mmCIF file of N, CA and C in Angstrom:
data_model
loop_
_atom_site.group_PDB
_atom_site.id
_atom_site.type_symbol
_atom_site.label_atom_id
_atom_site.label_comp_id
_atom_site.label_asym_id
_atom_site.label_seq_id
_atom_site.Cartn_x
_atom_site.Cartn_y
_atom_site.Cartn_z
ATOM 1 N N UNK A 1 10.180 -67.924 -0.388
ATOM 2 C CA UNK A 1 9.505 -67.222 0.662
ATOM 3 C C UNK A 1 9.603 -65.725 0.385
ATOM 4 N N UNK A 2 8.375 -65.091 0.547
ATOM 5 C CA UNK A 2 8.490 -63.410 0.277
ATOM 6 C C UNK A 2 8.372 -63.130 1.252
ATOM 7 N N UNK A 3 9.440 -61.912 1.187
ATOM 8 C CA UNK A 3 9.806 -60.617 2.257
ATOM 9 C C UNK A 3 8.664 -59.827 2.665
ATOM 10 N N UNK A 4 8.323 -59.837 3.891
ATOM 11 C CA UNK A 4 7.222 -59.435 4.182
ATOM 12 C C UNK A 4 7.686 -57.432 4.197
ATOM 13 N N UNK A 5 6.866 -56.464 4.045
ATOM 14 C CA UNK A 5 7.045 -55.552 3.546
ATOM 15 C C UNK A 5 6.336 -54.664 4.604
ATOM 16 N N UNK A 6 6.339 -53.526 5.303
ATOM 17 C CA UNK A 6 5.873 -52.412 6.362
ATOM 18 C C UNK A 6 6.485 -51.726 7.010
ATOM 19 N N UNK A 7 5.938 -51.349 7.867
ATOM 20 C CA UNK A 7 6.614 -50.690 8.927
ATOM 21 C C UNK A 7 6.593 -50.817 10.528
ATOM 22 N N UNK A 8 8.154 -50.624 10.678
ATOM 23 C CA UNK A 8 8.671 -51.213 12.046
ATOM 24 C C UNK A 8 8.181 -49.960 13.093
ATOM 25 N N UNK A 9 7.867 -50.237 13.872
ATOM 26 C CA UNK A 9 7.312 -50.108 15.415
ATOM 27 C C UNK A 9 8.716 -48.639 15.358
ATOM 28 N N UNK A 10 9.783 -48.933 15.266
ATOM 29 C CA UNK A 10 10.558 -47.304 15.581
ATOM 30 C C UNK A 10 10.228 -46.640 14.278
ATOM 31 N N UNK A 11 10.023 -46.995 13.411
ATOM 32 C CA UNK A 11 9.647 -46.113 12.289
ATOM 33 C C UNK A 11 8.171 -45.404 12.712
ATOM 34 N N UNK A 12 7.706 -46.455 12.854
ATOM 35 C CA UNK A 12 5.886 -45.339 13.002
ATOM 36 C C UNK A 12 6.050 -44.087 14.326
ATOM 37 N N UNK A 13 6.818 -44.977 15.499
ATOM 38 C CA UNK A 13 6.928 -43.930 16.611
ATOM 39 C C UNK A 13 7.865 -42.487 16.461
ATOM 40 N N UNK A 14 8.649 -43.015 15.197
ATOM 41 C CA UNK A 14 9.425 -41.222 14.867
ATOM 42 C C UNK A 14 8.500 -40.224 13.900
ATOM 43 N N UNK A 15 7.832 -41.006 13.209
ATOM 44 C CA UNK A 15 6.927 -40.394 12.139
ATOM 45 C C UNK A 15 5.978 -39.579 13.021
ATOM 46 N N UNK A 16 5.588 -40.837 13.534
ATOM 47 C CA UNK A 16 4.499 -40.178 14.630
ATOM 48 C C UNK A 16 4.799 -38.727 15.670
ATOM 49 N N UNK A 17 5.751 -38.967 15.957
ATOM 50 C CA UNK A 17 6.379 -37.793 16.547
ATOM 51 C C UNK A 17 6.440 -36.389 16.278
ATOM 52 N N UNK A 18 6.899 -36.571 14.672
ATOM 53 C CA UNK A 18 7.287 -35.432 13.469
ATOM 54 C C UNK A 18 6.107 -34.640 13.082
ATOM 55 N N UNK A 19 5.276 -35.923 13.312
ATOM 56 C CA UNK A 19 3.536 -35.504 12.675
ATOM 57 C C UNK A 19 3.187 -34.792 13.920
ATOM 58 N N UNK A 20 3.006 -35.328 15.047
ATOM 59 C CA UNK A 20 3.154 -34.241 16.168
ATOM 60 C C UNK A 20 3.520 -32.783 16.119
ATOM 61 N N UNK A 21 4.409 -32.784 16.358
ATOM 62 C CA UNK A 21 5.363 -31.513 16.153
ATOM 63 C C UNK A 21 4.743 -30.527 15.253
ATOM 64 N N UNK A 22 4.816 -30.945 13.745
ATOM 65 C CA UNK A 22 4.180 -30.131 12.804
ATOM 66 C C UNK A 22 3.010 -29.595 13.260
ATOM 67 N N UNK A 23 2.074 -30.753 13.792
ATOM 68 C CA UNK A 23 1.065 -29.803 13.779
ATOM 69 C C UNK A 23 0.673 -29.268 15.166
ATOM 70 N N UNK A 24 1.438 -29.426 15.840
ATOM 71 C CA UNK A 24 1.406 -28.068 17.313
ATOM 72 C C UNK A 24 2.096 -27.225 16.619
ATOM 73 N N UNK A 25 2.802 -26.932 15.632
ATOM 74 C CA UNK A 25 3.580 -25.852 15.107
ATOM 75 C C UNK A 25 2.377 -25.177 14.518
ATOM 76 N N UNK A 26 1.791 -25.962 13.977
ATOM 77 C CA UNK A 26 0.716 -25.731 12.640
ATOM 78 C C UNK A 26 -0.472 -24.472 13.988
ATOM 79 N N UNK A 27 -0.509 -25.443 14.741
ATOM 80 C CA UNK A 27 -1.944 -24.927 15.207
ATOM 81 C C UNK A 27 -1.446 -23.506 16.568
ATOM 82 N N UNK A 28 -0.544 -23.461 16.413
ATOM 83 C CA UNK A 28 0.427 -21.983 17.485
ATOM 84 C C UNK A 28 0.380 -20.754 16.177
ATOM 85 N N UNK A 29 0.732 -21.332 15.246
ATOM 86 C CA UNK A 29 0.900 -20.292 14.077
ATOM 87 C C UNK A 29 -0.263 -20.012 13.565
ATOM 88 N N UNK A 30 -0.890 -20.650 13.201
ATOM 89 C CA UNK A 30 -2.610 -20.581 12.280
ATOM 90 C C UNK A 30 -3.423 -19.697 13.111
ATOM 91 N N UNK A 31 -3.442 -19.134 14.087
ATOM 92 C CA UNK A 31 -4.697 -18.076 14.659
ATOM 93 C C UNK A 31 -3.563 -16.564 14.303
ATOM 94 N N UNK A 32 -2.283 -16.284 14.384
ATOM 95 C CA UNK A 32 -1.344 -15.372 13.911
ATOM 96 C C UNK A 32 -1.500 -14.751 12.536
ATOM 97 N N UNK A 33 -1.577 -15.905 11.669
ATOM 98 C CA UNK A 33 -1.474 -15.616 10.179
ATOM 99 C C UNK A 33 -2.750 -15.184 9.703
ATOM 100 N N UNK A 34 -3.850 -15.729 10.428
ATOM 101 C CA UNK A 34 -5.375 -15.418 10.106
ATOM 102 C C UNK A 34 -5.553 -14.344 10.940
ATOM 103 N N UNK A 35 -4.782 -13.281 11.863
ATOM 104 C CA UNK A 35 -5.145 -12.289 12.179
ATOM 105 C C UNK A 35 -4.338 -11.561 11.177
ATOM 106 N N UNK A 36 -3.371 -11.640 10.963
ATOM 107 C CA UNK A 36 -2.471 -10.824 10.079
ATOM 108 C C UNK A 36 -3.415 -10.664 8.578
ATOM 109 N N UNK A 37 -4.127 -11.624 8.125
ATOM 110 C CA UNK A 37 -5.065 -11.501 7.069
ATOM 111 C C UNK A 37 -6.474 -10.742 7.527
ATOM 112 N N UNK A 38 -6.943 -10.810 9.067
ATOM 113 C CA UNK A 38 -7.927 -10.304 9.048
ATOM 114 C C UNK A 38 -7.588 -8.656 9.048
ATOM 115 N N UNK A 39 -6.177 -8.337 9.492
ATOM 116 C CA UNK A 39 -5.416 -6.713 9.522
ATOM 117 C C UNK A 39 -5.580 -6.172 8.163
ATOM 118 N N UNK A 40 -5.050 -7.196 7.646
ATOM 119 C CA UNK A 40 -5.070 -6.794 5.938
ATOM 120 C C UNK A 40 -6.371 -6.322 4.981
ATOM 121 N N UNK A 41 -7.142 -7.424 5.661
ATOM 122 C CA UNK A 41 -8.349 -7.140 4.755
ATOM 123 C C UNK A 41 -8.837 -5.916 5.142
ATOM 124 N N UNK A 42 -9.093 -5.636 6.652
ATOM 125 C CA UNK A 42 -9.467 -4.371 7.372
ATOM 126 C C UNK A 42 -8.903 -3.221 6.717
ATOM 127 N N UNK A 43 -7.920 -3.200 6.298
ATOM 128 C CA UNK A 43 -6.844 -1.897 5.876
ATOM 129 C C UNK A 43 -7.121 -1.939 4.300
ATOM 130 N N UNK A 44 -7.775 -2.909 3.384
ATOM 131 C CA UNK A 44 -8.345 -2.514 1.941
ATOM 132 C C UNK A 44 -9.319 -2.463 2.462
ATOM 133 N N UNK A 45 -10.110 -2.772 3.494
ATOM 134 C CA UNK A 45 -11.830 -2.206 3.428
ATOM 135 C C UNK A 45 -12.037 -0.798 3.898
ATOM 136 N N UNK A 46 -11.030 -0.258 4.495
ATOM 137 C CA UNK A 46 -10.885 1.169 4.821
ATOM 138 C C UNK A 46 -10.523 1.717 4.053
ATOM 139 N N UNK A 47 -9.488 1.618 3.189
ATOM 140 C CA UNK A 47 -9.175 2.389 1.636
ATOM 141 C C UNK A 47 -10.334 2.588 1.003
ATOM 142 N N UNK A 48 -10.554 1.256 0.620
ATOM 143 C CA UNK A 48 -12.115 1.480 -0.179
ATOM 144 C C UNK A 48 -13.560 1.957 0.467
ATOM 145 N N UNK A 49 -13.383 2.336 2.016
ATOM 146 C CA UNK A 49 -14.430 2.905 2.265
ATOM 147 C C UNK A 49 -13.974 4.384 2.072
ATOM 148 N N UNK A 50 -13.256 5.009 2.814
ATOM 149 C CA UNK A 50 -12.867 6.354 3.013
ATOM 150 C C UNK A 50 -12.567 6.708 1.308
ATOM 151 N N UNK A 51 -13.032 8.331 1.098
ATOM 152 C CA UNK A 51 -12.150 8.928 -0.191
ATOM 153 C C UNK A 51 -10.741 9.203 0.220
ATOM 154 N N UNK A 52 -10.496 9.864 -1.192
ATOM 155 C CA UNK A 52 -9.094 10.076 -1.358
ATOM 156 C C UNK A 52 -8.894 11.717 -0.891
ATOM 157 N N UNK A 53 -9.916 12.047 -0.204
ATOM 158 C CA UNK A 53 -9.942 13.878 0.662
ATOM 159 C C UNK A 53 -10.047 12.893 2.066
ATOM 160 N N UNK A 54 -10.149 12.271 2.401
ATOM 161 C CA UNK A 54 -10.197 11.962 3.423
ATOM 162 C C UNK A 54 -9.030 11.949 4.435
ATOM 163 N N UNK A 55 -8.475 12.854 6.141
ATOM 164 C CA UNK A 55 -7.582 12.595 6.443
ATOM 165 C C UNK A 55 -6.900 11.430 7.645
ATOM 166 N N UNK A 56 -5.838 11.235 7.756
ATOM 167 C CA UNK A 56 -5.354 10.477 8.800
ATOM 168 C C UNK A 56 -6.305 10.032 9.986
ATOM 169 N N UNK A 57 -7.126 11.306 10.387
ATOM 170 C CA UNK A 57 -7.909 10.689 11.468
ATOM 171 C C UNK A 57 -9.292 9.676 10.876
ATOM 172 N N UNK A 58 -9.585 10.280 9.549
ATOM 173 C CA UNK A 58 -10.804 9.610 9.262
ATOM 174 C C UNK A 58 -10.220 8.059 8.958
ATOM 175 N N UNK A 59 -9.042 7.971 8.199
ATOM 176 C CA UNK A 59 -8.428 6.541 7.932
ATOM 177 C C UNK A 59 -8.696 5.752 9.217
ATOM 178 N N UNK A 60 -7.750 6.571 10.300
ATOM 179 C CA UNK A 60 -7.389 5.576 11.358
ATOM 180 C C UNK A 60 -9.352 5.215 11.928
ATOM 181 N N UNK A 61 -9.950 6.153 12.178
ATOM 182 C CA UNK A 61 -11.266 6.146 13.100
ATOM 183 C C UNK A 61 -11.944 5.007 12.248
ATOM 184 N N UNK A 62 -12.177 4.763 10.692
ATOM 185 C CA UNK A 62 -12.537 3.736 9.955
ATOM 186 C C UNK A 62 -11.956 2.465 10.370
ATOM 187 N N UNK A 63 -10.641 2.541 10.315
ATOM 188 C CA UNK A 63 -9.889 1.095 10.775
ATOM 189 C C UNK A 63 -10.622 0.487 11.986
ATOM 190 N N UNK A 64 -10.952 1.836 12.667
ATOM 191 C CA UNK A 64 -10.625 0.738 14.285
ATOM 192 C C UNK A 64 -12.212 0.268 14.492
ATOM 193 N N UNK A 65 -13.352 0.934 13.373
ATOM 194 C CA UNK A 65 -14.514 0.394 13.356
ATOM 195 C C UNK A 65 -14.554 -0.952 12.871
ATOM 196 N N UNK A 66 -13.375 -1.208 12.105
ATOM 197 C CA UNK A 66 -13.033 -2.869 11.355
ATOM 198 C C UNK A 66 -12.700 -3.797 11.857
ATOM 199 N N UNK A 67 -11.700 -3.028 12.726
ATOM 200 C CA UNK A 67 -11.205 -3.562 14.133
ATOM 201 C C UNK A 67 -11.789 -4.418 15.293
ATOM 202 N N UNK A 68 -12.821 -3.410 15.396
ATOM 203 C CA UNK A 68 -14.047 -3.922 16.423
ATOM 204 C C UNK A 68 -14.460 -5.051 16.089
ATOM 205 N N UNK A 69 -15.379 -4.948 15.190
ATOM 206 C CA UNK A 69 -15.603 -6.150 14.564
ATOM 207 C C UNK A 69 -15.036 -7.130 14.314
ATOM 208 N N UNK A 70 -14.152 -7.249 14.043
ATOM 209 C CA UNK A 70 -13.205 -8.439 13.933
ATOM 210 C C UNK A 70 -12.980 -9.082 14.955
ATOM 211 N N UNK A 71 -12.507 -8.064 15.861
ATOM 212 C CA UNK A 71 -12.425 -8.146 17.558
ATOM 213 C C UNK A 71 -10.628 -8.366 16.910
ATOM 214 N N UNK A 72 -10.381 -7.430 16.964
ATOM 215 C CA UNK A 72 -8.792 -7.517 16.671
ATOM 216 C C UNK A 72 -8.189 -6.822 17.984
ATOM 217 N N UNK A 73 -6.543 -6.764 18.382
ATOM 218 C CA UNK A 73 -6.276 -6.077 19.188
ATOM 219 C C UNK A 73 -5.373 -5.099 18.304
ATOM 220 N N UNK A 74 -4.879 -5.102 17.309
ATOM 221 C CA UNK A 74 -4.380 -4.318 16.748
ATOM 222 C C UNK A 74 -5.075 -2.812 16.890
ATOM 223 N N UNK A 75 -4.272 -2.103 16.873
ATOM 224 C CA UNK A 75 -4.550 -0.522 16.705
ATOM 225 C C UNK A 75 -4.528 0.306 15.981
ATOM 226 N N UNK A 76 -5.127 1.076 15.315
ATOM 227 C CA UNK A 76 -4.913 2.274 14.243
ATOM 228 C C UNK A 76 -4.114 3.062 14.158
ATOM 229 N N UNK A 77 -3.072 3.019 15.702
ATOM 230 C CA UNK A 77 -2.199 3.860 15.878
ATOM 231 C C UNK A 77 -0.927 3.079 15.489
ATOM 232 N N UNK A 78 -0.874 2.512 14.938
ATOM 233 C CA UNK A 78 0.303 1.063 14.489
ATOM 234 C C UNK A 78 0.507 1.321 12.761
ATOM 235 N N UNK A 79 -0.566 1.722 11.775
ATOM 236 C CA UNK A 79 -0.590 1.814 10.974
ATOM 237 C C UNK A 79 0.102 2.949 10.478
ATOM 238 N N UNK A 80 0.536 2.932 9.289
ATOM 239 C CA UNK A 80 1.373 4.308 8.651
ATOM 240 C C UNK A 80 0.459 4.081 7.099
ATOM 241 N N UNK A 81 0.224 5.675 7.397
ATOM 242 C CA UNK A 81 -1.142 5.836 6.243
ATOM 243 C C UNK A 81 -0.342 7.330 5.398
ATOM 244 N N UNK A 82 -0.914 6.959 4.069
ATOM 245 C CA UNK A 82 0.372 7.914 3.482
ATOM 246 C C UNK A 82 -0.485 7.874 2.633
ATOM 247 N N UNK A 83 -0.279 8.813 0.912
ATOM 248 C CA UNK A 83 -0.951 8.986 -0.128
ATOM 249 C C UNK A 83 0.347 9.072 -1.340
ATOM 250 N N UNK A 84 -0.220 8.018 -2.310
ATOM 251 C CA UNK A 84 0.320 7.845 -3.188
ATOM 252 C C UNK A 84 -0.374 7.887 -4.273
ATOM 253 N N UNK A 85 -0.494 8.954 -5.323
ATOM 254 C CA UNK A 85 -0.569 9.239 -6.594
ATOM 255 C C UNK A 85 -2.045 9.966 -6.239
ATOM 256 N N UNK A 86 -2.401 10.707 -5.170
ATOM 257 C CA UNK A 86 -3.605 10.734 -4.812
ATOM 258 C C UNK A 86 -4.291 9.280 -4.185
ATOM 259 N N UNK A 87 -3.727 8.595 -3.758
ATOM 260 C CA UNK A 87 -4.469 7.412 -3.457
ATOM 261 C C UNK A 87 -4.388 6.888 -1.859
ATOM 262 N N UNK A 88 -4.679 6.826 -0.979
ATOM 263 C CA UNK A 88 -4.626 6.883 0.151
ATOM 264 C C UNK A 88 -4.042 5.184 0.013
ATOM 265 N N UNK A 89 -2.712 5.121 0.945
ATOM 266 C CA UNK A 89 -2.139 3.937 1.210
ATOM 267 C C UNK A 89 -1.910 3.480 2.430
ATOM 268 N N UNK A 90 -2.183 2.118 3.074
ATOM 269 C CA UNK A 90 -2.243 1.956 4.565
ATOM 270 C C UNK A 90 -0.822 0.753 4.459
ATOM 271 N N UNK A 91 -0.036 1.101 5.473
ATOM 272 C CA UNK A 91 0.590 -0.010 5.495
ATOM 273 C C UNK A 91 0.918 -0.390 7.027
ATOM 274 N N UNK A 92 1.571 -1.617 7.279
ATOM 275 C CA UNK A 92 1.734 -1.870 9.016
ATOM 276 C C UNK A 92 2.647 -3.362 8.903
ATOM 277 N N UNK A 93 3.468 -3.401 10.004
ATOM 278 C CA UNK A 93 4.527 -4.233 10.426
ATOM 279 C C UNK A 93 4.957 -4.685 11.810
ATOM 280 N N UNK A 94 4.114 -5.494 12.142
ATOM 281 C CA UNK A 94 4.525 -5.974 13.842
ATOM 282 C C UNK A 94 5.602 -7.186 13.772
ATOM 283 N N UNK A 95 5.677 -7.925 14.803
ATOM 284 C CA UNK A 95 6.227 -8.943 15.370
ATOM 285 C C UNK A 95 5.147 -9.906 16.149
ATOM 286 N N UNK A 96 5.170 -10.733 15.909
ATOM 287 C CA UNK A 96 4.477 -11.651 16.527
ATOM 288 C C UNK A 96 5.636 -13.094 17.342
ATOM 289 N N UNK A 97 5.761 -13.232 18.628
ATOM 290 C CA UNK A 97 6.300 -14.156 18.929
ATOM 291 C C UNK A 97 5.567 -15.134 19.812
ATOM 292 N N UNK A 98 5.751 -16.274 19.262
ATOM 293 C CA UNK A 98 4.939 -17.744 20.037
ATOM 294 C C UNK A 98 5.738 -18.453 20.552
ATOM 295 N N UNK A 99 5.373 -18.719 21.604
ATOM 296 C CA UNK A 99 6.162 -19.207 22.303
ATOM 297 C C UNK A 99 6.356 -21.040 22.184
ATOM 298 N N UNK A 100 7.358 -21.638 22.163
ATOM 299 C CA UNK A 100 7.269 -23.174 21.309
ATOM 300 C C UNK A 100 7.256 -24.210 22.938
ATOM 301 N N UNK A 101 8.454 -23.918 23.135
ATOM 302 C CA UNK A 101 8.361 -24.713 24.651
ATOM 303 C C UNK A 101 9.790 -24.502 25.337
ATOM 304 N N UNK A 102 10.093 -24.671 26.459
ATOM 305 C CA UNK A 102 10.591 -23.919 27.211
ATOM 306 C C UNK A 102 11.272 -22.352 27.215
ATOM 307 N N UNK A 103 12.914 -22.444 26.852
ATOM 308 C CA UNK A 103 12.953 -21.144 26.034
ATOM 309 C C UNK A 103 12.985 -20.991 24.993
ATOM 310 N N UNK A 104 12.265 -21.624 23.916
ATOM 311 C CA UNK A 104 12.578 -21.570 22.678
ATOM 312 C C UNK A 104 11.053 -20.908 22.173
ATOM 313 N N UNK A 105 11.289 -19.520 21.061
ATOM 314 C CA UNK A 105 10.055 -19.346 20.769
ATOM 315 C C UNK A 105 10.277 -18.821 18.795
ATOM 316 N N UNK A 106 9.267 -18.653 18.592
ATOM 317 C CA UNK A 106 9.333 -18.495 16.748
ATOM 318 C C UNK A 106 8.686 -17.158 16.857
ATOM 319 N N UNK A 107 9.331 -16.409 16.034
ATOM 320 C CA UNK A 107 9.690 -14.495 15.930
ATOM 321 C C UNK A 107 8.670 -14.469 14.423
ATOM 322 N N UNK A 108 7.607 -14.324 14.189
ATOM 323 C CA UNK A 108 7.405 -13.867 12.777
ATOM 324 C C UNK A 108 6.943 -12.379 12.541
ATOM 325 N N UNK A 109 8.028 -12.229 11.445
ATOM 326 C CA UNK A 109 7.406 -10.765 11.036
ATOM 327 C C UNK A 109 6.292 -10.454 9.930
ATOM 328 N N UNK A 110 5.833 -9.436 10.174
ATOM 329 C CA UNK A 110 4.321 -9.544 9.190
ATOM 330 C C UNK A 110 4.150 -8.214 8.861
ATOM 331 N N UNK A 111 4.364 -7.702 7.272
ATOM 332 C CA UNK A 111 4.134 -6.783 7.378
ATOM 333 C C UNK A 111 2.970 -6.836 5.913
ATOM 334 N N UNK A 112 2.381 -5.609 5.918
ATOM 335 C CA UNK A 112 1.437 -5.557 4.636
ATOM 336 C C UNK A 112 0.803 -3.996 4.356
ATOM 337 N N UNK A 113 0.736 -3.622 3.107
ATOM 338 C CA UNK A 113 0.290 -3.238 2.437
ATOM 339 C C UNK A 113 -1.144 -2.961 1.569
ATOM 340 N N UNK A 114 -1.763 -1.651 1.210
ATOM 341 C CA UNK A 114 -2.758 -1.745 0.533
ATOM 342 C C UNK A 114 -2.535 -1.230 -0.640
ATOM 343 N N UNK A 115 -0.988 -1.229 -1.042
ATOM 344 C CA UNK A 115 -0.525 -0.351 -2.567
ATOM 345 C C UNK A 115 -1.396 -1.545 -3.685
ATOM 346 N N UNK A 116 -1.032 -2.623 -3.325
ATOM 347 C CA UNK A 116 -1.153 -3.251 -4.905
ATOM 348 C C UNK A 116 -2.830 -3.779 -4.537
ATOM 349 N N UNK A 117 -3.711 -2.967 -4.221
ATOM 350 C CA UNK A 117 -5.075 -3.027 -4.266
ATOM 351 C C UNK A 117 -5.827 -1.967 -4.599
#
């Protein structure tokens, strides 16, 4: 007689669970990380729009036209814009916290750069 082979009823209901979990984790985090990329991209499309005579106000006033568009809430006044080698550099670092369920919440930090572009 062969051993019949699957899975038991508490096995699928913990899996099932786990698979849960992940992806309410998945889907709290995923609109965060895709703003943090839409910040990013905004801050090389402003480098590469503005020259390298260009100052602080023209950086920031470019950003927040990127901004708009995006429909971001981030601010231009968040950014630290500096010049390196003649090269205008944008960088920025928030906190983002989501809240998980009761008091428990997930802290991510996000910071980025337009040096290595």
């Amino acid at each position: 007689m062969k051993k019949q082979g699957g899975v038991a009823l508490s096995g699928l209901l913990f899996w099932s669970i786990i698979l849960v979990l992940v992806a309410v984790l998945g889907m709290k985090v995923a609109p965060t990380f895709i703003e943090y990329q839409k910040i990013l991209k905004d801050a090389k499309a402003t480098v590469n729009q503005v020259g390298p005579e260009s100052t602080v106000a023209d950086v920031r006033r470019t950003f927040d036209k990127f901004a708009e568009i995006d429909m971001l809430d981030f601010k231009s006044s968040d950014l630290d814009v500096s010049k390196d080698g003649g090269k205008i550099v944008i960088e920025f670092a928030y906190e983002k916290r989501i809240p998980l369920f009761w008091n428990v919440s997930l802290l991510i930090d996000y910071k980025g750069s337009t040096a290595g572009s």
